[in-house]
Amino acid sequence: MNIVVGVTGGIAAYKSVHLVRLLIKAGHEVTVIPTEDALRFVGLPTWEAISRHPVTTSVHDDVARVRHVALGQNADLVIVAPATANTIARMTAGIADDLLGTTLLATEAPVLIAPAMHAEMWRHPATQANVATLRSRGVHIVGPAVGELAGGDSGPGRMVEPDDIAEAALALLAGGDLAGVQVAVSAGGTREPIDPVRFLGNRSSGRQGVALAAEAAARGAQVTLVAANISRDVLAAARHPRVEIVPVGSAAELGAAMADAAAAADVVVMAAAVADYRPIEVASHKLTKEGERLSTIELVENPDIVAGLAAARRAGQTIVAFAAETPSADGGEEEMLARARRKQRRKGVDVLVVNEVGWERGFEVADNEVRVIGPDGVVVATASGSKSQVAAEIWNSLLAVRPLL
Ligand code: CTP
């Protein structure tokens, strides 16, 4: 296939050399189109040598073959990596005063961009609005990752690694139905420390959230899995080149990790069992019978993480919560669904997955049964079976109720 790799003026440009190599190694023809600024970071001879094609930034070269539109027309995929804040703004406005600009306007191929900039620039409303516009036009966005940035700062803004961009690109070419979708999933159960050796926890194994992450990655999505106290065995199912695992302990840690992951996500899935309360005080040493005695623990309420993420949601972002419910003896099924709908409205989430639990059901077991409540309160799917079968059904229903791409 013909892939165009646009390179724009950020320090991450050097990483795109490796990206081009990976794409060629995978058997594709790659044409590199740098911007003038990008050439300050990596020079033209490098791009020509690595891609084995002539490289120019200008619309005035090779005019006879109408290169400024031909490259875009013939491309099966256009990647922009790194995509700077400036490039993203130019793409949004449709500015075409260089070869990359004209190529992006002339192409009907899928476009995948890998943003790279400082965290402040990424979070700026102008950039966020531009990204939302590009998304609404069907541009696929991978990243940015959270991590160390040029100059020693850290936060969301780092270009995702070339291997991950290549993975997303190849998934797009292969046509997975979640290709290019960025997903943040929380899974597991939080532990609220009492002292250095004790905690308040719950019985969630993390299996359903892990299955959701694995299924999304298999279907082409780029996934951040925020994993709260999940055993190695369970977590092993999520090992995939497109899954980044962020281990956390307490609700506060999970909240911070999800806020970071949600900044770049198209879909946020809160499958973790979050403790509603935490001890007001955490002892710095182990409490003993001789000392303070642990007969009462005073608790304070934790913030509702998913409600916070829903309140801060970007245009086009889909927020999914889970509700573990036990049907009441008298009201039964309908009463349970009514309670779930109230929870959906209270938390302000788009989709609520209701998970029926009891002593024998839901937690710690391999099989599961769920109902998916869509944005207007209607049950859009019922799924049962293994947690991976349920995960596949949940993604099917998410694709049906919300355009994710
Ligand atoms: N959740 C959250 N933050 C919390 C508690 C829960 O984000 N502090 C999320 C869970 O990850 C899940 C959803 O909210 O996606 C439902 O949690 P649930 O415990 O059922 O809701 P509560 O608001 O705690 O309601 P209740 O316990 O009264 O049923």
Coordinates of C-alpha atoms in Angstrom, one line a residue, residues 25-396:
K25 CA 9.5 -3.3 6.8
A26 CA 5.8 -4.2 6.9
G27 CA 5.9 -4.1 3.0
H28 CA 4.5 -0.6 2.3
E29 CA 5.7 2.1 -0.1
V30 CA 6.3 5.2 2.0
T31 CA 6.6 8.8 0.7
V32 CA 7.8 11.3 3.3
I33 CA 6.5 14.9 3.2
P34 CA 8.3 17.1 5.8
T35 CA 7.4 20.7 6.5
E36 CA 10.1 23.3 6.2
D37 CA 10.2 23.4 10.0
A38 CA 10.6 19.6 10.3
L39 CA 13.8 19.8 8.2
R40 CA 15.4 21.8 11.1
F41 CA 15.1 18.6 13.2
V42 CA 15.8 15.9 10.6
G43 CA 17.3 16.7 7.2
L44 CA 16.1 15.9 3.7
P45 CA 18.9 13.3 2.9
T46 CA 17.8 11.2 5.9
W47 CA 14.2 11.1 4.7
E48 CA 15.3 10.3 1.1
A49 CA 17.6 7.6 2.2
I50 CA 15.2 5.9 4.6
S51 CA 12.2 6.1 2.3
R52 CA 14.1 5.5 -1.0
H53 CA 11.9 8.2 -2.6
P54 CA 12.6 11.8 -3.5
V55 CA 11.5 14.2 -0.8
T56 CA 10.4 17.8 -1.0
T57 CA 8.4 20.3 1.0
S58 CA 7.4 22.4 -1.9
V59 CA 4.4 22.4 -4.2
H60 CA 6.6 23.8 -7.0
D61 CA 8.7 20.7 -7.5
D62 CA 7.7 18.1 -10.0
V63 CA 4.8 20.2 -11.2
A64 CA 4.5 18.2 -14.4
R65 CA 3.2 15.2 -12.5
V66 CA 0.9 17.5 -10.3
R67 CA 2.7 16.2 -7.3
H68 CA 0.8 18.5 -4.9
V69 CA -2.4 16.5 -5.4
A70 CA -1.1 13.2 -6.9
L71 CA 0.5 12.1 -3.6
G72 CA -2.7 12.5 -1.7
Q73 CA -4.9 11.0 -4.4
N74 CA -2.7 7.9 -4.6
A75 CA -2.3 7.4 -0.9
D76 CA -4.0 4.5 0.9
L77 CA -3.2 6.2 4.2
V78 CA -1.8 9.5 5.3
I79 CA 0.0 9.8 8.7
V80 CA 1.2 13.0 10.3
A81 CA 3.8 12.3 13.0
P82 CA 4.6 14.3 14.9
A83 CA 1.6 16.6 14.5
T84 CA 2.4 19.9 16.2
A85 CA -0.3 22.2 17.6
N86 CA 0.4 24.5 14.7
T87 CA -0.1 21.6 12.2
I88 CA -3.3 20.6 13.8
A89 CA -4.6 24.2 13.6
R90 CA -3.5 24.4 9.9
M91 CA -5.2 21.0 9.2
T92 CA -8.4 22.2 10.8
A93 CA -8.4 25.4 8.8
G94 CA -7.5 23.6 5.6
I95 CA -4.4 25.7 5.0
A96 CA -2.5 24.4 1.9
D97 CA 0.6 26.5 1.4
D98 CA 3.0 23.6 1.3
L99 CA 3.1 20.1 0.0
L100 CA 1.8 18.5 3.1
G101 CA -1.1 20.9 3.3
T102 CA -2.1 20.3 -0.3
T103 CA -1.7 16.5 0.1
L104 CA -4.0 16.5 3.2
L105 CA -6.7 18.4 1.3
A106 CA -6.4 16.2 -1.8
T107 CA -6.6 12.9 -0.1
E108 CA -9.6 10.8 0.5
A109 CA -7.6 8.1 2.3
P110 CA -7.8 7.7 6.1
V111 CA -5.7 10.2 8.0
L112 CA -3.9 9.3 11.2
I113 CA -2.2 11.9 13.3
A114 CA 0.1 11.5 16.3
P115 CA 0.1 14.8 18.2
A116 CA 3.2 16.0 20.0
M117 CA 3.5 19.2 22.0
H118 CA 3.7 20.6 25.5
A119 CA 0.9 19.6 27.9
E120 CA -0.3 23.2 28.1
M121 CA -0.6 23.5 24.4
W122 CA -2.4 20.2 24.2
R123 CA -4.9 21.2 26.9
H124 CA -5.5 24.7 25.4
P125 CA -9.1 25.1 24.3
A126 CA -7.9 26.1 20.8
T127 CA -6.1 22.8 20.3
Q128 CA -8.9 20.8 21.9
A129 CA -11.5 22.5 19.6
N130 CA -9.3 21.8 16.6
V131 CA -8.8 18.1 17.6
A132 CA -12.6 17.8 18.1
T133 CA -13.2 19.2 14.6
L134 CA -10.6 16.9 13.0
R135 CA -12.2 13.9 14.9
S136 CA -15.7 14.9 13.6
R137 CA -14.2 14.8 10.1
G138 CA -13.0 11.3 10.7
V139 CA -9.3 12.0 11.3
H140 CA -7.9 9.2 13.5
I141 CA -5.8 10.5 16.5
V142 CA -3.3 8.4 18.3
G143 CA -2.0 9.8 21.5
P144 CA -0.6 12.0 22.8
A145 CA 1.0 9.8 25.5
V146 CA 1.5 11.0 29.0
G147 CA 5.2 11.3 30.0
E148 CA 8.3 13.3 30.0
L149 CA 8.4 16.2 27.5
A150 CA 11.2 18.2 26.1
G151 CA 12.5 20.6 28.7
G152 CA 11.9 18.3 31.6
D153 CA 8.1 18.9 32.0
S154 CA 5.7 16.0 32.0
G155 CA 2.0 15.5 31.2
P156 CA 0.0 14.6 28.1
G157 CA 1.8 15.7 25.0
R158 CA 4.4 13.2 24.2
M159 CA 4.2 11.6 20.8
V160 CA 3.3 7.9 21.2
E161 CA 6.1 5.5 20.3
P162 CA 6.7 4.7 16.6
D163 CA 5.8 1.1 17.1
D164 CA 2.4 2.1 18.4
I165 CA 1.8 4.5 15.5
A166 CA 2.8 1.8 13.1
E167 CA 0.4 -0.6 14.9
A168 CA -2.4 1.9 14.6
A169 CA -1.6 2.5 11.0
L170 CA -1.5 -1.1 10.1
A171 CA -4.8 -1.7 11.9
L172 CA -6.3 1.1 9.9
L173 CA -5.1 -0.4 6.7
A174 CA -6.5 -3.8 7.9
G175 CA -9.8 -2.2 8.7
G176 CA -10.5 -3.2 12.4
D177 CA -13.7 -1.4 13.4
L178 CA -12.0 0.4 16.3
A179 CA -8.8 1.3 14.4
G180 CA -7.6 4.7 15.3
V181 CA -10.0 5.0 18.3
Q182 CA -8.3 6.0 21.5
V183 CA -9.8 4.2 24.6
A184 CA -9.2 4.7 28.3
V185 CA -10.4 1.8 30.5
S186 CA -10.2 1.5 34.3
A187 CA -10.4 -2.0 35.8
G188 CA -10.0 -3.8 39.1
G189 CA -10.8 -2.6 42.6
T190 CA -9.3 0.2 44.5
R191 CA -7.7 -0.2 47.9
E192 CA -8.0 2.6 50.4
P193 CA -5.1 2.4 52.9
I194 CA -5.7 2.3 56.6
D195 CA -2.1 1.9 57.6
P196 CA 1.0 0.5 55.8
V197 CA -0.3 -3.0 55.9
R198 CA -4.1 -2.7 55.8
F199 CA -6.6 -1.4 53.4
L200 CA -10.4 -1.3 52.6
G201 CA -11.0 -3.1 49.3
N202 CA -13.5 -5.0 47.3
R203 CA -13.9 -8.3 45.4
S204 CA -13.5 -7.0 41.9
S205 CA -10.9 -9.1 40.0
G206 CA -10.6 -6.7 37.0
R207 CA -11.5 -9.5 34.5
Q208 CA -14.3 -7.6 32.8
G209 CA -12.3 -4.4 32.3
V210 CA -9.3 -6.3 31.1
A211 CA -11.5 -8.2 28.6
L212 CA -12.8 -4.8 27.4
A213 CA -9.3 -3.5 26.9
A214 CA -8.1 -6.6 25.1
E215 CA -11.1 -6.7 22.8
A216 CA -10.7 -3.0 21.9
A217 CA -7.0 -3.5 21.1
A218 CA -7.7 -6.6 19.0
R219 CA -10.2 -4.5 17.0
G220 CA -7.6 -1.8 16.4
A221 CA -8.0 0.7 19.2
Q222 CA -5.2 2.3 21.1
V223 CA -5.9 1.5 24.8
T224 CA -4.7 2.9 28.2
L225 CA -5.7 0.4 30.9
V226 CA -5.7 1.9 34.3
A227 CA -5.3 -1.3 36.4
A228 CA -6.3 -1.1 40.1
N229 CA -4.8 -4.1 42.0
I230 CA -5.2 -6.7 39.3
S231 CA -3.3 -10.0 39.6
R232 CA -0.6 -10.8 37.1
D233 CA -2.6 -13.7 35.8
V234 CA -5.7 -11.6 35.0
L235 CA -3.7 -8.8 33.6
A236 CA -1.8 -11.1 31.2
A237 CA -5.0 -11.2 29.0
A238 CA -4.4 -7.5 28.2
R239 CA -0.8 -7.8 27.0
H240 CA -1.0 -6.3 23.5
P241 CA 1.2 -3.8 21.7
R242 CA -1.6 -1.3 21.7
V243 CA -2.4 -1.6 25.4
E244 CA -0.5 0.6 27.8
I245 CA -1.0 -0.5 31.4
V246 CA -1.0 2.0 34.2
P247 CA -1.0 0.3 37.6
V248 CA -2.7 2.2 40.5
G249 CA -3.8 1.5 44.1
S250 CA -6.2 3.9 45.6
A251 CA -9.3 5.8 44.3
A252 CA -7.3 9.0 44.3
E253 CA -4.5 7.4 42.1
L254 CA -7.1 5.9 39.8
G255 CA -8.8 9.3 39.5
A256 CA -5.6 11.1 38.5
A257 CA -4.5 8.3 36.0
M258 CA -8.0 8.3 34.4
A259 CA -8.0 12.1 34.1
D260 CA -4.7 12.0 32.2
A261 CA -5.8 9.1 30.0
A262 CA -9.2 10.7 29.3
A263 CA -7.6 13.8 27.9
A264 CA -6.8 12.0 24.7
A265 CA -9.5 9.4 24.7
D266 CA -12.5 9.0 22.4
V267 CA -14.1 6.5 24.7
V268 CA -13.7 6.4 28.5
V269 CA -14.9 3.1 30.2
M270 CA -15.0 3.1 34.0
A271 CA -15.2 -0.6 34.8
A272 CA -13.2 -0.4 38.0
A273 CA -14.9 -0.9 41.4
V274 CA -14.0 2.4 43.1
A275 CA -14.3 2.6 46.9
D276 CA -17.0 5.1 47.8
Y277 CA -15.2 6.0 51.0
R278 CA -11.7 6.1 52.4
P279 CA -10.3 6.4 55.9
I280 CA -10.0 10.0 56.9
E281 CA -6.6 9.4 58.3
V282 CA -3.9 7.0 57.1
A283 CA -1.6 5.9 59.9
S284 CA 2.1 6.2 59.0
H285 CA 2.9 3.1 61.0
K286 CA 1.1 -0.2 61.6
L287 CA -1.7 0.1 64.1
T288 CA -1.3 -2.3 67.0
K289 CA -3.4 -3.8 69.8
E290 CA -1.0 -2.3 72.3
G291 CA -1.3 1.1 70.6
E292 CA -4.3 2.8 69.0
R293 CA -6.4 -0.4 68.4
L294 CA -8.4 -0.6 65.2
S295 CA -12.0 -0.8 66.4
T296 CA -13.5 2.1 64.4
I297 CA -12.4 3.7 61.2
E298 CA -13.7 7.1 60.4
L299 CA -14.5 7.4 56.7
V300 CA -14.8 10.3 54.2
E301 CA -16.5 10.0 50.8
N302 CA -14.3 9.7 47.7
P303 CA -15.2 11.9 44.7
D304 CA -17.2 10.3 42.0
I305 CA -14.5 9.8 39.3
V306 CA -16.8 8.9 36.4
A307 CA -19.2 11.8 37.1
G308 CA -16.1 14.2 37.1
L309 CA -14.9 12.8 33.8
A310 CA -18.4 13.1 32.3
A311 CA -18.7 16.7 33.5
A312 CA -15.4 17.5 31.9
R313 CA -16.1 15.5 28.7
R314 CA -15.0 16.9 25.3
A315 CA -17.4 17.2 22.4
G316 CA -17.7 13.8 20.8
Q317 CA -16.2 11.8 23.7
T318 CA -18.2 8.9 25.0
I319 CA -18.3 8.1 28.7
V320 CA -19.3 4.6 29.9
A321 CA -19.9 3.6 33.5
F322 CA -20.6 0.2 35.1
A323 CA -23.2 -0.4 37.7
A324 CA -23.1 -3.5 39.8
E325 CA -26.6 -4.0 41.0
T326 CA -28.5 -6.6 43.0
P327 CA -32.1 -7.0 42.1
S328 CA -34.4 -6.4 45.1
A329 CA -36.6 -9.2 46.3
D330 CA -39.9 -7.3 45.6
G331 CA -39.2 -4.9 42.7
G332 CA -37.1 -7.4 40.6
E333 CA -35.7 -6.6 37.2
E334 CA -37.7 -3.4 36.4
E335 CA -36.9 -1.8 39.7
M336 CA -33.2 -2.6 39.1
L337 CA -33.2 -1.0 35.7
A338 CA -35.0 2.1 37.0
R339 CA -32.3 2.4 39.7
A340 CA -29.7 2.0 37.0
R341 CA -31.2 4.7 34.8
R342 CA -31.3 7.1 37.8
K343 CA -27.6 6.3 38.3
Q344 CA -26.9 7.0 34.6
R345 CA -28.5 10.5 34.8
R346 CA -26.9 11.3 38.2
K347 CA -23.5 10.5 36.9
G348 CA -24.1 12.2 33.5
V349 CA -22.7 9.3 31.5
D350 CA -23.7 8.3 28.0
V351 CA -23.9 4.6 28.5
L352 CA -24.3 2.5 31.6
V353 CA -23.5 -1.2 31.6
V354 CA -25.6 -2.9 34.3
N355 CA -23.9 -5.9 35.8
E356 CA -26.2 -8.1 38.0
V357 CA -24.3 -9.2 41.0
G358 CA -25.0 -11.2 44.1
W359 CA -22.9 -13.4 46.3
E360 CA -22.4 -15.9 43.4
R361 CA -22.6 -13.6 40.4
G362 CA -20.5 -10.9 38.7
F363 CA -17.4 -10.5 40.9
E364 CA -14.5 -12.9 40.7
V365 CA -16.3 -15.3 38.4
A366 CA -15.4 -15.9 34.7
D367 CA -18.9 -15.6 33.3
N368 CA -21.0 -12.5 33.4
E369 CA -24.4 -11.1 32.3
V370 CA -24.9 -7.4 31.5
R371 CA -27.4 -5.0 30.1
V372 CA -26.3 -2.0 28.1
I373 CA -28.4 1.2 28.6
G374 CA -27.9 3.7 25.8
P375 CA -27.9 7.5 26.0
D376 CA -31.7 7.7 26.0
G377 CA -32.2 5.2 28.8
V378 CA -33.2 2.3 26.4
V379 CA -31.6 -1.1 26.9
V380 CA -29.7 -1.5 23.7
A381 CA -28.1 -4.9 24.3
T382 CA -28.2 -7.8 26.7
A383 CA -25.1 -10.0 26.7
S384 CA -24.0 -13.0 28.6
G385 CA -21.3 -15.6 28.5
S386 CA -17.6 -15.3 29.1
K387 CA -16.2 -11.9 30.0
S388 CA -14.6 -11.7 26.6
Q389 CA -17.9 -12.5 24.8
V390 CA -19.5 -9.8 26.9
A391 CA -16.7 -7.4 26.1
A392 CA -17.2 -8.0 22.4
E393 CA -21.0 -7.3 22.7
I394 CA -20.4 -4.2 24.7
W395 CA -18.1 -2.8 22.0
N396 CA -20.6 -3.7 19.3

